[in-house]
């Protein structure tokens, strides 16, 4: 039997995204940034590992994370090319300062 919480989320999310398109864009952008961050963290971990097989496995996972990030970025670009880059520039700027 489906979880009631999941059913509510599946019903409300498209409704919110249709009513507030910028929220959809922001959510997809955040997904992209989370995937990129995950890839960066895995890459840092891979540098600490001596086992070549495990390092190769982690690197493959890093590539997958960056691929997923690119999928979300492409969706954002199709929705609003300028908004995506402006938002990322602001996020990067805030993370450094």
mmCIF file of N, CA, C and O in Angstrom:
data_model
loop_
_atom_site.group_PDB
_atom_site.id
_atom_site.type_symbol
_atom_site.label_atom_id
_atom_site.label_comp_id
_atom_site.label_asym_id
_atom_site.label_seq_id
_atom_site.Cartn_x
_atom_site.Cartn_y
_atom_site.Cartn_z
ATOM 1 N N UNK A 1 0.844 -1.181 0.000
ATOM 2 C CA UNK A 1 0.000 0.000 0.000
ATOM 3 C C UNK A 1 0.895 1.253 0.000
ATOM 4 O O UNK A 1 1.840 1.341 0.770
ATOM 5 N N UNK A 2 0.587 2.230 -0.867
ATOM 6 C CA UNK A 2 1.412 3.444 -0.934
ATOM 7 C C UNK A 2 1.369 4.244 0.364
ATOM 8 O O UNK A 2 0.361 4.292 1.051
ATOM 9 N N UNK A 3 2.482 4.866 0.646
ATOM 10 C CA UNK A 3 2.604 5.718 1.819
ATOM 11 C C UNK A 3 1.779 6.993 1.590
ATOM 12 O O UNK A 3 1.949 7.672 0.578
ATOM 13 N N UNK A 4 0.882 7.361 2.523
ATOM 14 C CA UNK A 4 0.057 8.565 2.343
ATOM 15 C C UNK A 4 0.890 9.840 2.151
ATOM 16 O O UNK A 4 0.520 10.722 1.374
ATOM 17 N N UNK A 5 1.999 9.915 2.839
ATOM 18 C CA UNK A 5 2.874 11.088 2.697
ATOM 19 C C UNK A 5 3.376 11.224 1.261
ATOM 20 O O UNK A 5 3.392 12.314 0.689
ATOM 21 N N UNK A 6 3.789 10.095 0.664
ATOM 22 C CA UNK A 6 4.270 10.121 -0.717
ATOM 23 C C UNK A 6 3.159 10.524 -1.676
ATOM 24 O O UNK A 6 3.403 11.251 -2.649
ATOM 25 N N UNK A 7 1.957 10.055 -1.418
ATOM 26 C CA UNK A 7 0.829 10.414 -2.272
ATOM 27 C C UNK A 7 0.547 11.918 -2.218
ATOM 28 O O UNK A 7 0.281 12.548 -3.238
ATOM 29 N N UNK A 8 0.609 12.476 -1.018
ATOM 30 C CA UNK A 8 0.379 13.917 -0.863
ATOM 31 C C UNK A 8 1.459 14.707 -1.591
ATOM 32 O O UNK A 8 1.170 15.670 -2.306
ATOM 33 N N UNK A 9 2.707 14.291 -1.432
ATOM 34 C CA UNK A 9 3.817 14.979 -2.099
ATOM 35 C C UNK A 9 3.661 14.882 -3.616
ATOM 36 O O UNK A 9 3.852 15.872 -4.328
ATOM 37 N N UNK A 10 3.284 13.706 -4.113
ATOM 38 C CA UNK A 10 3.112 13.527 -5.556
ATOM 39 C C UNK A 10 1.974 14.385 -6.092
ATOM 40 O O UNK A 10 1.973 14.764 -7.254
ATOM 41 N N UNK A 11 1.008 14.697 -5.271
ATOM 42 C CA UNK A 11 -0.111 15.523 -5.691
ATOM 43 C C UNK A 11 0.215 17.011 -5.570
ATOM 44 O O UNK A 11 -0.104 17.794 -6.455
ATOM 45 N N UNK A 12 0.856 17.392 -4.499
ATOM 46 C CA UNK A 12 1.100 18.810 -4.232
ATOM 47 C C UNK A 12 2.250 19.377 -5.072
ATOM 48 O O UNK A 12 2.170 20.516 -5.536
ATOM 49 N N UNK A 13 3.310 18.613 -5.273
ATOM 50 C CA UNK A 13 4.481 19.137 -5.983
ATOM 51 C C UNK A 13 4.137 19.677 -7.373
ATOM 52 O O UNK A 13 4.474 20.826 -7.681
ATOM 53 N N UNK A 14 3.468 18.907 -8.236
ATOM 54 C CA UNK A 14 3.135 19.475 -9.552
ATOM 55 C C UNK A 14 2.221 20.694 -9.455
ATOM 56 O O UNK A 14 2.351 21.639 -10.239
ATOM 57 N N UNK A 15 1.334 20.692 -8.494
ATOM 58 C CA UNK A 15 0.441 21.835 -8.301
ATOM 59 C C UNK A 15 1.236 23.099 -7.961
ATOM 60 O O UNK A 15 1.051 24.156 -8.572
ATOM 61 N N UNK A 16 2.157 22.967 -7.005
ATOM 62 C CA UNK A 16 2.992 24.110 -6.612
ATOM 63 C C UNK A 16 3.855 24.558 -7.778
ATOM 64 O O UNK A 16 3.987 25.756 -8.053
ATOM 65 N N UNK A 17 4.456 23.608 -8.496
ATOM 66 C CA UNK A 17 5.319 23.961 -9.617
ATOM 67 C C UNK A 17 4.539 24.643 -10.737
ATOM 68 O O UNK A 17 5.070 25.515 -11.417
ATOM 69 N N UNK A 18 3.284 24.247 -10.939
ATOM 70 C CA UNK A 18 2.470 24.906 -11.975
ATOM 71 C C UNK A 18 2.052 26.311 -11.542
ATOM 72 O O UNK A 18 1.968 27.208 -12.360
ATOM 73 N N UNK A 19 1.774 26.464 -10.261
ATOM 74 C CA UNK A 19 1.372 27.778 -9.763
ATOM 75 C C UNK A 19 2.553 28.741 -9.640
ATOM 76 O O UNK A 19 2.404 29.941 -9.812
ATOM 77 N N UNK A 20 3.724 28.190 -9.319
ATOM 78 C CA UNK A 20 4.922 29.006 -9.102
ATOM 79 C C UNK A 20 6.090 28.443 -9.911
ATOM 80 O O UNK A 20 6.930 27.713 -9.376
ATOM 81 N N UNK A 21 6.174 28.767 -11.204
ATOM 82 C CA UNK A 21 7.226 28.199 -12.057
ATOM 83 C C UNK A 21 8.647 28.478 -11.569
ATOM 84 O O UNK A 21 9.541 27.664 -11.765
ATOM 85 N N UNK A 22 8.854 29.615 -10.922
ATOM 86 C CA UNK A 22 10.202 29.913 -10.424
ATOM 87 C C UNK A 22 10.606 28.943 -9.319
ATOM 88 O O UNK A 22 11.778 28.636 -9.150
ATOM 89 N N UNK A 23 9.628 28.452 -8.572
ATOM 90 C CA UNK A 23 9.921 27.458 -7.523
ATOM 91 C C UNK A 23 10.411 26.158 -8.155
ATOM 92 O O UNK A 23 11.319 25.517 -7.647
ATOM 93 N N UNK A 24 9.800 25.787 -9.269
ATOM 94 C CA UNK A 24 10.239 24.580 -9.980
ATOM 95 C C UNK A 24 11.685 24.745 -10.438
ATOM 96 O O UNK A 24 12.516 23.859 -10.259
ATOM 97 N N UNK A 25 11.975 25.908 -11.015
ATOM 98 C CA UNK A 25 13.329 26.186 -11.481
ATOM 99 C C UNK A 25 14.319 26.164 -10.320
ATOM 100 O O UNK A 25 15.386 25.550 -10.416
ATOM 101 N N UNK A 26 13.952 26.793 -9.213
ATOM 102 C CA UNK A 26 14.841 26.827 -8.046
ATOM 103 C C UNK A 26 15.076 25.422 -7.497
ATOM 104 O O UNK A 26 16.196 25.076 -7.109
ATOM 105 N N UNK A 27 14.039 24.606 -7.484
ATOM 106 C CA UNK A 27 14.174 23.237 -6.972
ATOM 107 C C UNK A 27 15.102 22.418 -7.860
ATOM 108 O O UNK A 27 16.000 21.723 -7.361
ATOM 109 N N UNK A 28 14.912 22.506 -9.164
ATOM 110 C CA UNK A 28 15.787 21.769 -10.083
ATOM 111 C C UNK A 28 17.226 22.249 -9.976
ATOM 112 O O UNK A 28 18.169 21.461 -10.042
ATOM 113 N N UNK A 29 17.407 23.551 -9.790
ATOM 114 C CA UNK A 29 18.748 24.106 -9.632
ATOM 115 C C UNK A 29 19.400 23.581 -8.352
ATOM 116 O O UNK A 29 20.585 23.250 -8.336
ATOM 117 N N UNK A 30 18.618 23.510 -7.288
ATOM 118 C CA UNK A 30 19.152 22.985 -6.033
ATOM 119 C C UNK A 30 19.520 21.515 -6.174
ATOM 120 O O UNK A 30 20.539 21.068 -5.643
ATOM 121 N N UNK A 31 18.708 20.754 -6.904
ATOM 122 C CA UNK A 31 19.056 19.354 -7.168
ATOM 123 C C UNK A 31 20.398 19.273 -7.875
ATOM 124 O O UNK A 31 21.248 18.438 -7.541
ATOM 125 N N UNK A 32 20.603 20.143 -8.860
ATOM 126 C CA UNK A 32 21.863 20.157 -9.604
ATOM 127 C C UNK A 32 23.040 20.446 -8.684
ATOM 128 O O UNK A 32 24.079 19.769 -8.736
ATOM 129 N N UNK A 33 22.882 21.445 -7.835
ATOM 130 C CA UNK A 33 23.969 21.809 -6.930
ATOM 131 C C UNK A 33 24.257 20.708 -5.907
ATOM 132 O O UNK A 33 25.420 20.457 -5.567
ATOM 133 N N UNK A 34 23.217 20.027 -5.447
ATOM 134 C CA UNK A 34 23.413 18.920 -4.501
ATOM 135 C C UNK A 34 24.186 17.785 -5.171
ATOM 136 O O UNK A 34 25.099 17.210 -4.582
ATOM 137 N N UNK A 35 23.833 17.483 -6.417
ATOM 138 C CA UNK A 35 24.541 16.423 -7.147
ATOM 139 C C UNK A 35 26.011 16.795 -7.358
ATOM 140 O O UNK A 35 26.899 15.959 -7.191
ATOM 141 N N UNK A 36 26.261 18.051 -7.723
ATOM 142 C CA UNK A 36 27.648 18.489 -7.906
ATOM 143 C C UNK A 36 28.429 18.422 -6.598
ATOM 144 O O UNK A 36 29.581 17.984 -6.573
ATOM 145 N N UNK A 37 27.799 18.861 -5.532
ATOM 146 C CA UNK A 37 28.463 18.824 -4.229
ATOM 147 C C UNK A 37 28.785 17.392 -3.829
ATOM 148 O O UNK A 37 29.869 17.107 -3.323
ATOM 149 N N UNK A 38 27.850 16.497 -4.067
ATOM 150 C CA UNK A 38 28.077 15.090 -3.747
ATOM 151 C C UNK A 38 29.269 14.551 -4.543
ATOM 152 O O UNK A 38 30.124 13.843 -4.003
ATOM 153 N N UNK A 39 29.343 14.915 -5.820
ATOM 154 C CA UNK A 39 30.469 14.481 -6.649
ATOM 155 C C UNK A 39 31.796 15.027 -6.134
ATOM 156 O O UNK A 39 32.801 14.315 -6.093
ATOM 157 N N UNK A 40 31.794 16.281 -5.713
ATOM 158 C CA UNK A 40 33.024 16.896 -5.180
ATOM 159 C C UNK A 40 33.461 16.205 -3.887
ATOM 160 O O UNK A 40 34.648 15.957 -3.676
ATOM 161 N N UNK A 41 32.511 15.898 -3.024
ATOM 162 C CA UNK A 41 32.845 15.227 -1.771
ATOM 163 C C UNK A 41 33.396 13.819 -2.021
ATOM 164 O O UNK A 41 34.369 13.401 -1.380
ATOM 165 N N UNK A 42 32.781 13.109 -2.968
ATOM 166 C CA UNK A 42 33.284 11.772 -3.304
ATOM 167 C C UNK A 42 34.688 11.842 -3.901
ATOM 168 O O UNK A 42 35.529 10.985 -3.636
ATOM 169 N N UNK A 43 34.940 12.870 -4.688
ATOM 170 C CA UNK A 43 36.265 13.047 -5.276
ATOM 171 C C UNK A 43 37.308 13.288 -4.198
ATOM 172 O O UNK A 43 38.418 12.743 -4.252
ATOM 173 N N UNK A 44 36.968 14.077 -3.193
ATOM 174 C CA UNK A 44 37.883 14.297 -2.077
ATOM 175 C C UNK A 44 38.140 12.999 -1.327
ATOM 176 O O UNK A 44 39.272 12.716 -0.923
ATOM 177 N N UNK A 45 37.101 12.198 -1.145
ATOM 178 C CA UNK A 45 37.275 10.899 -0.465
ATOM 179 C C UNK A 45 38.165 9.970 -1.281
ATOM 180 O O UNK A 45 38.998 9.258 -0.731
ATOM 181 N N UNK A 46 37.966 9.976 -2.597
ATOM 182 C CA UNK A 46 38.752 9.087 -3.460
ATOM 183 C C UNK A 46 40.238 9.412 -3.355
ATOM 184 O O UNK A 46 41.078 8.509 -3.474
ATOM 185 N N UNK A 47 40.569 10.669 -3.140
ATOM 186 C CA UNK A 47 41.984 11.047 -3.007
ATOM 187 C C UNK A 47 42.624 10.477 -1.748
ATOM 188 O O UNK A 47 43.840 10.379 -1.664
ATOM 189 N N UNK A 48 41.817 10.087 -0.781
ATOM 190 C CA UNK A 48 42.344 9.553 0.479
ATOM 191 C C UNK A 48 42.452 8.029 0.478
ATOM 192 O O UNK A 48 42.954 7.455 1.437
ATOM 193 N N UNK A 49 42.013 7.394 -0.587
ATOM 194 C CA UNK A 49 41.967 5.931 -0.635
ATOM 195 C C UNK A 49 43.131 5.401 -1.453
ATOM 196 O O UNK A 49 43.448 5.923 -2.532
ATOM 197 N N UNK A 50 43.755 4.336 -0.934
ATOM 198 C CA UNK A 50 44.897 3.734 -1.622
ATOM 199 C C UNK A 50 44.495 2.583 -2.546
ATOM 200 O O UNK A 50 45.188 2.293 -3.509
ATOM 201 N N UNK A 51 43.390 1.909 -2.253
ATOM 202 C CA UNK A 51 42.948 0.760 -3.047
ATOM 203 C C UNK A 51 42.498 1.235 -4.436
ATOM 204 O O UNK A 51 41.522 1.970 -4.562
ATOM 205 N N UNK A 52 43.194 0.795 -5.500
ATOM 206 C CA UNK A 52 42.871 1.273 -6.850
ATOM 207 C C UNK A 52 41.461 0.888 -7.320
ATOM 208 O O UNK A 52 40.808 1.659 -8.014
ATOM 209 N N UNK A 53 40.993 -0.294 -6.922
ATOM 210 C CA UNK A 53 39.654 -0.715 -7.339
ATOM 211 C C UNK A 53 38.577 0.153 -6.687
ATOM 212 O O UNK A 53 37.622 0.574 -7.343
ATOM 213 N N UNK A 54 38.737 0.407 -5.409
ATOM 214 C CA UNK A 54 37.773 1.244 -4.704
ATOM 215 C C UNK A 54 37.824 2.674 -5.224
ATOM 216 O O UNK A 54 36.795 3.322 -5.405
ATOM 217 N N UNK A 55 39.031 3.145 -5.511
ATOM 218 C CA UNK A 55 39.188 4.497 -6.058
ATOM 219 C C UNK A 55 38.496 4.601 -7.419
ATOM 220 O O UNK A 55 37.812 5.594 -7.695
ATOM 221 N N UNK A 56 38.638 3.588 -8.249
ATOM 222 C CA UNK A 56 37.979 3.577 -9.563
ATOM 223 C C UNK A 56 36.465 3.553 -9.410
ATOM 224 O O UNK A 56 35.742 4.241 -10.139
ATOM 225 N N UNK A 57 35.977 2.767 -8.454
ATOM 226 C CA UNK A 57 34.538 2.703 -8.194
ATOM 227 C C UNK A 57 34.003 4.070 -7.757
ATOM 228 O O UNK A 57 32.978 4.532 -8.251
ATOM 229 N N UNK A 58 34.711 4.720 -6.853
ATOM 230 C CA UNK A 58 34.294 6.041 -6.387
ATOM 231 C C UNK A 58 34.339 7.061 -7.526
ATOM 232 O O UNK A 58 33.446 7.912 -7.645
ATOM 233 N N UNK A 59 35.370 6.970 -8.363
ATOM 234 C CA UNK A 59 35.477 7.912 -9.471
ATOM 235 C C UNK A 59 34.315 7.729 -10.453
ATOM 236 O O UNK A 59 33.770 8.707 -10.973
ATOM 237 N N UNK A 60 33.925 6.482 -10.676
ATOM 238 C CA UNK A 60 32.765 6.216 -11.535
ATOM 239 C C UNK A 60 31.513 6.859 -10.938
ATOM 240 O O UNK A 60 30.703 7.450 -11.643
ATOM 241 N N UNK A 61 31.389 6.775 -9.634
ATOM 242 C CA UNK A 61 30.253 7.388 -8.948
ATOM 243 C C UNK A 61 30.307 8.910 -9.055
ATOM 244 O O UNK A 61 29.272 9.569 -9.214
ATOM 245 N N UNK A 62 31.503 9.475 -8.994
ATOM 246 C CA UNK A 62 31.681 10.925 -9.173
ATOM 247 C C UNK A 62 31.161 11.340 -10.551
ATOM 248 O O UNK A 62 30.420 12.327 -10.677
ATOM 249 N N UNK A 63 31.548 10.590 -11.577
ATOM 250 C CA UNK A 63 31.085 10.901 -12.931
ATOM 251 C C UNK A 63 29.565 10.839 -13.034
ATOM 252 O O UNK A 63 28.940 11.674 -13.702
ATOM 253 N N UNK A 64 28.958 9.859 -12.370
ATOM 254 C CA UNK A 64 27.495 9.750 -12.370
ATOM 255 C C UNK A 64 26.855 10.962 -11.700
ATOM 256 O O UNK A 64 25.843 11.486 -12.189
ATOM 257 N N UNK A 65 27.429 11.404 -10.592
ATOM 258 C CA UNK A 65 26.876 12.558 -9.886
ATOM 259 C C UNK A 65 26.941 13.811 -10.765
ATOM 260 O O UNK A 65 25.974 14.578 -10.840
ATOM 261 N N UNK A 66 28.072 14.014 -11.437
ATOM 262 C CA UNK A 66 28.197 15.174 -12.320
ATOM 263 C C UNK A 66 27.252 15.063 -13.517
ATOM 264 O O UNK A 66 26.708 16.068 -13.992
ATOM 265 N N UNK A 67 27.033 13.842 -13.997
ATOM 266 C CA UNK A 67 26.088 13.633 -15.095
ATOM 267 C C UNK A 67 24.674 14.006 -14.651
ATOM 268 O O UNK A 67 23.942 14.680 -15.376
ATOM 269 N N UNK A 68 24.299 13.568 -13.451
ATOM 270 C CA UNK A 68 22.975 13.914 -12.921
ATOM 271 C C UNK A 68 22.836 15.429 -12.771
ATOM 272 O O UNK A 68 21.790 16.002 -13.092
ATOM 273 N N UNK A 69 23.881 16.076 -12.286
ATOM 274 C CA UNK A 69 23.850 17.530 -12.138
ATOM 275 C C UNK A 69 23.623 18.198 -13.488
ATOM 276 O O UNK A 69 22.856 19.163 -13.599
ATOM 277 N N UNK A 70 24.269 17.679 -14.511
ATOM 278 C CA UNK A 70 24.116 18.269 -15.839
ATOM 279 C C UNK A 70 22.692 18.093 -16.375
ATOM 280 O O UNK A 70 22.158 18.992 -17.044
ATOM 281 N N UNK A 71 22.070 16.972 -16.066
ATOM 282 C CA UNK A 71 20.680 16.761 -16.480
ATOM 283 C C UNK A 71 19.789 17.855 -15.884
ATOM 284 O O UNK A 71 18.985 18.470 -16.594
ATOM 285 N N UNK A 72 19.946 18.095 -14.575
ATOM 286 C CA UNK A 72 19.142 19.138 -13.934
ATOM 287 C C UNK A 72 19.460 20.517 -14.498
ATOM 288 O O UNK A 72 18.572 21.346 -14.691
ATOM 289 N N UNK A 73 20.732 20.781 -14.778
ATOM 290 C CA UNK A 73 21.118 22.071 -15.352
ATOM 291 C C UNK A 73 20.485 22.282 -16.720
ATOM 292 O O UNK A 73 20.020 23.380 -17.036
ATOM 293 N N UNK A 74 20.486 21.238 -17.527
ATOM 294 C CA UNK A 74 19.895 21.346 -18.863
ATOM 295 C C UNK A 74 18.398 21.635 -18.770
ATOM 296 O O UNK A 74 17.868 22.426 -19.550
ATOM 297 N N UNK A 75 17.726 21.011 -17.824
ATOM 298 C CA UNK A 75 16.308 21.303 -17.623
ATOM 299 C C UNK A 75 16.115 22.768 -17.240
ATOM 300 O O UNK A 75 15.206 23.440 -17.733
ATOM 301 N N UNK A 76 16.980 23.264 -16.378
ATOM 302 C CA UNK A 76 16.902 24.668 -15.964
ATOM 303 C C UNK A 76 17.163 25.603 -17.143
ATOM 304 O O UNK A 76 16.479 26.615 -17.303
ATOM 305 N N UNK A 77 18.148 25.279 -17.954
ATOM 306 C CA UNK A 77 18.462 26.116 -19.109
ATOM 307 C C UNK A 77 17.274 26.202 -20.063
ATOM 308 O O UNK A 77 16.993 27.259 -20.621
ATOM 309 N N UNK A 78 16.588 25.082 -20.252
ATOM 310 C CA UNK A 78 15.426 25.080 -21.138
ATOM 311 C C UNK A 78 14.307 25.953 -20.577
ATOM 312 O O UNK A 78 13.556 26.567 -21.324
ATOM 313 N N UNK A 79 14.206 25.995 -19.262
ATOM 314 C CA UNK A 79 13.142 26.783 -18.635
ATOM 315 C C UNK A 79 13.484 28.261 -18.595
ATOM 316 O O UNK A 79 12.622 29.101 -18.813
ATOM 317 N N UNK A 80 14.727 28.583 -18.279
ATOM 318 C CA UNK A 80 15.133 29.988 -18.149
ATOM 319 C C UNK A 80 16.646 30.099 -18.169
ATOM 320 O O UNK A 80 17.287 30.016 -17.126
ATOM 321 N N UNK A 81 17.242 30.291 -19.344
ATOM 322 C CA UNK A 81 18.707 30.308 -19.444
ATOM 323 C C UNK A 81 19.386 31.365 -18.576
ATOM 324 O O UNK A 81 20.403 31.095 -17.971
ATOM 325 N N UNK A 82 18.841 32.554 -18.486
ATOM 326 C CA UNK A 82 19.533 33.600 -17.733
ATOM 327 C C UNK A 82 19.385 33.417 -16.238
ATOM 328 O O UNK A 82 20.322 33.648 -15.487
ATOM 329 N N UNK A 83 18.226 32.993 -15.793
ATOM 330 C CA UNK A 83 17.978 32.844 -14.355
ATOM 331 C C UNK A 83 18.941 31.824 -13.742
ATOM 332 O O UNK A 83 19.472 32.044 -12.678
ATOM 333 N N UNK A 84 19.169 30.730 -14.446
ATOM 334 C CA UNK A 84 20.044 29.680 -13.924
ATOM 335 C C UNK A 84 21.432 30.215 -13.627
ATOM 336 O O UNK A 84 21.947 30.049 -12.533
ATOM 337 N N UNK A 85 22.036 30.887 -14.587
ATOM 338 C CA UNK A 85 23.412 31.331 -14.398
ATOM 339 C C UNK A 85 23.523 32.449 -13.375
ATOM 340 O O UNK A 85 24.475 32.493 -12.629
ATOM 341 N N UNK A 86 22.552 33.321 -13.338
ATOM 342 C CA UNK A 86 22.582 34.372 -12.324
ATOM 343 C C UNK A 86 22.498 33.775 -10.927
ATOM 344 O O UNK A 86 23.226 34.162 -10.028
ATOM 345 N N UNK A 87 21.622 32.806 -10.744
ATOM 346 C CA UNK A 87 21.432 32.191 -9.431
ATOM 347 C C UNK A 87 22.703 31.433 -9.019
ATOM 348 O O UNK A 87 23.140 31.518 -7.883
ATOM 349 N N UNK A 88 23.300 30.698 -9.938
ATOM 350 C CA UNK A 88 24.517 29.950 -9.618
ATOM 351 C C UNK A 88 25.643 30.908 -9.254
ATOM 352 O O UNK A 88 26.381 30.673 -8.306
ATOM 353 N N UNK A 89 25.760 32.019 -9.987
ATOM 354 C CA UNK A 89 26.797 33.005 -9.667
ATOM 355 C C UNK A 89 26.598 33.547 -8.251
ATOM 356 O O UNK A 89 27.566 33.710 -7.515
ATOM 357 N N UNK A 90 25.371 33.814 -7.884
ATOM 358 C CA UNK A 90 25.091 34.310 -6.532
ATOM 359 C C UNK A 90 25.448 33.262 -5.503
ATOM 360 O O UNK A 90 26.093 33.553 -4.493
ATOM 361 N N UNK A 91 25.070 32.005 -5.739
ATOM 362 C CA UNK A 91 25.372 30.930 -4.790
ATOM 363 C C UNK A 91 26.876 30.717 -4.638
ATOM 364 O O UNK A 91 27.379 30.529 -3.540
ATOM 365 N N UNK A 92 27.593 30.744 -5.749
ATOM 366 C CA UNK A 92 29.048 30.559 -5.698
ATOM 367 C C UNK A 92 29.683 31.732 -4.957
ATOM 368 O O UNK A 92 30.545 31.552 -4.097
ATOM 369 N N UNK A 93 29.236 32.930 -5.248
ATOM 370 C CA UNK A 93 29.769 34.112 -4.594
ATOM 371 C C UNK A 93 29.538 34.024 -3.074
ATOM 372 O O UNK A 93 30.446 34.282 -2.280
ATOM 373 N N UNK A 94 28.318 33.633 -2.684
ATOM 374 C CA UNK A 94 27.997 33.536 -1.248
ATOM 375 C C UNK A 94 28.834 32.456 -0.565
ATOM 376 O O UNK A 94 29.198 32.601 0.592
ATOM 377 N N UNK A 95 29.151 31.399 -1.267
ATOM 378 C CA UNK A 95 29.908 30.313 -0.641
ATOM 379 C C UNK A 95 31.371 30.701 -0.398
ATOM 380 O O UNK A 95 32.028 30.159 0.475
ATOM 381 N N UNK A 96 31.891 31.664 -1.176
ATOM 382 C CA UNK A 96 33.278 32.077 -1.002
ATOM 383 C C UNK A 96 33.440 33.252 -0.041
ATOM 384 O O UNK A 96 34.503 33.499 0.473
ATOM 385 N N UNK A 97 32.370 34.009 0.196
ATOM 386 C CA UNK A 97 32.499 35.210 1.007
ATOM 387 C C UNK A 97 31.581 35.210 2.183
ATOM 388 O O UNK A 97 30.694 34.698 2.473
#
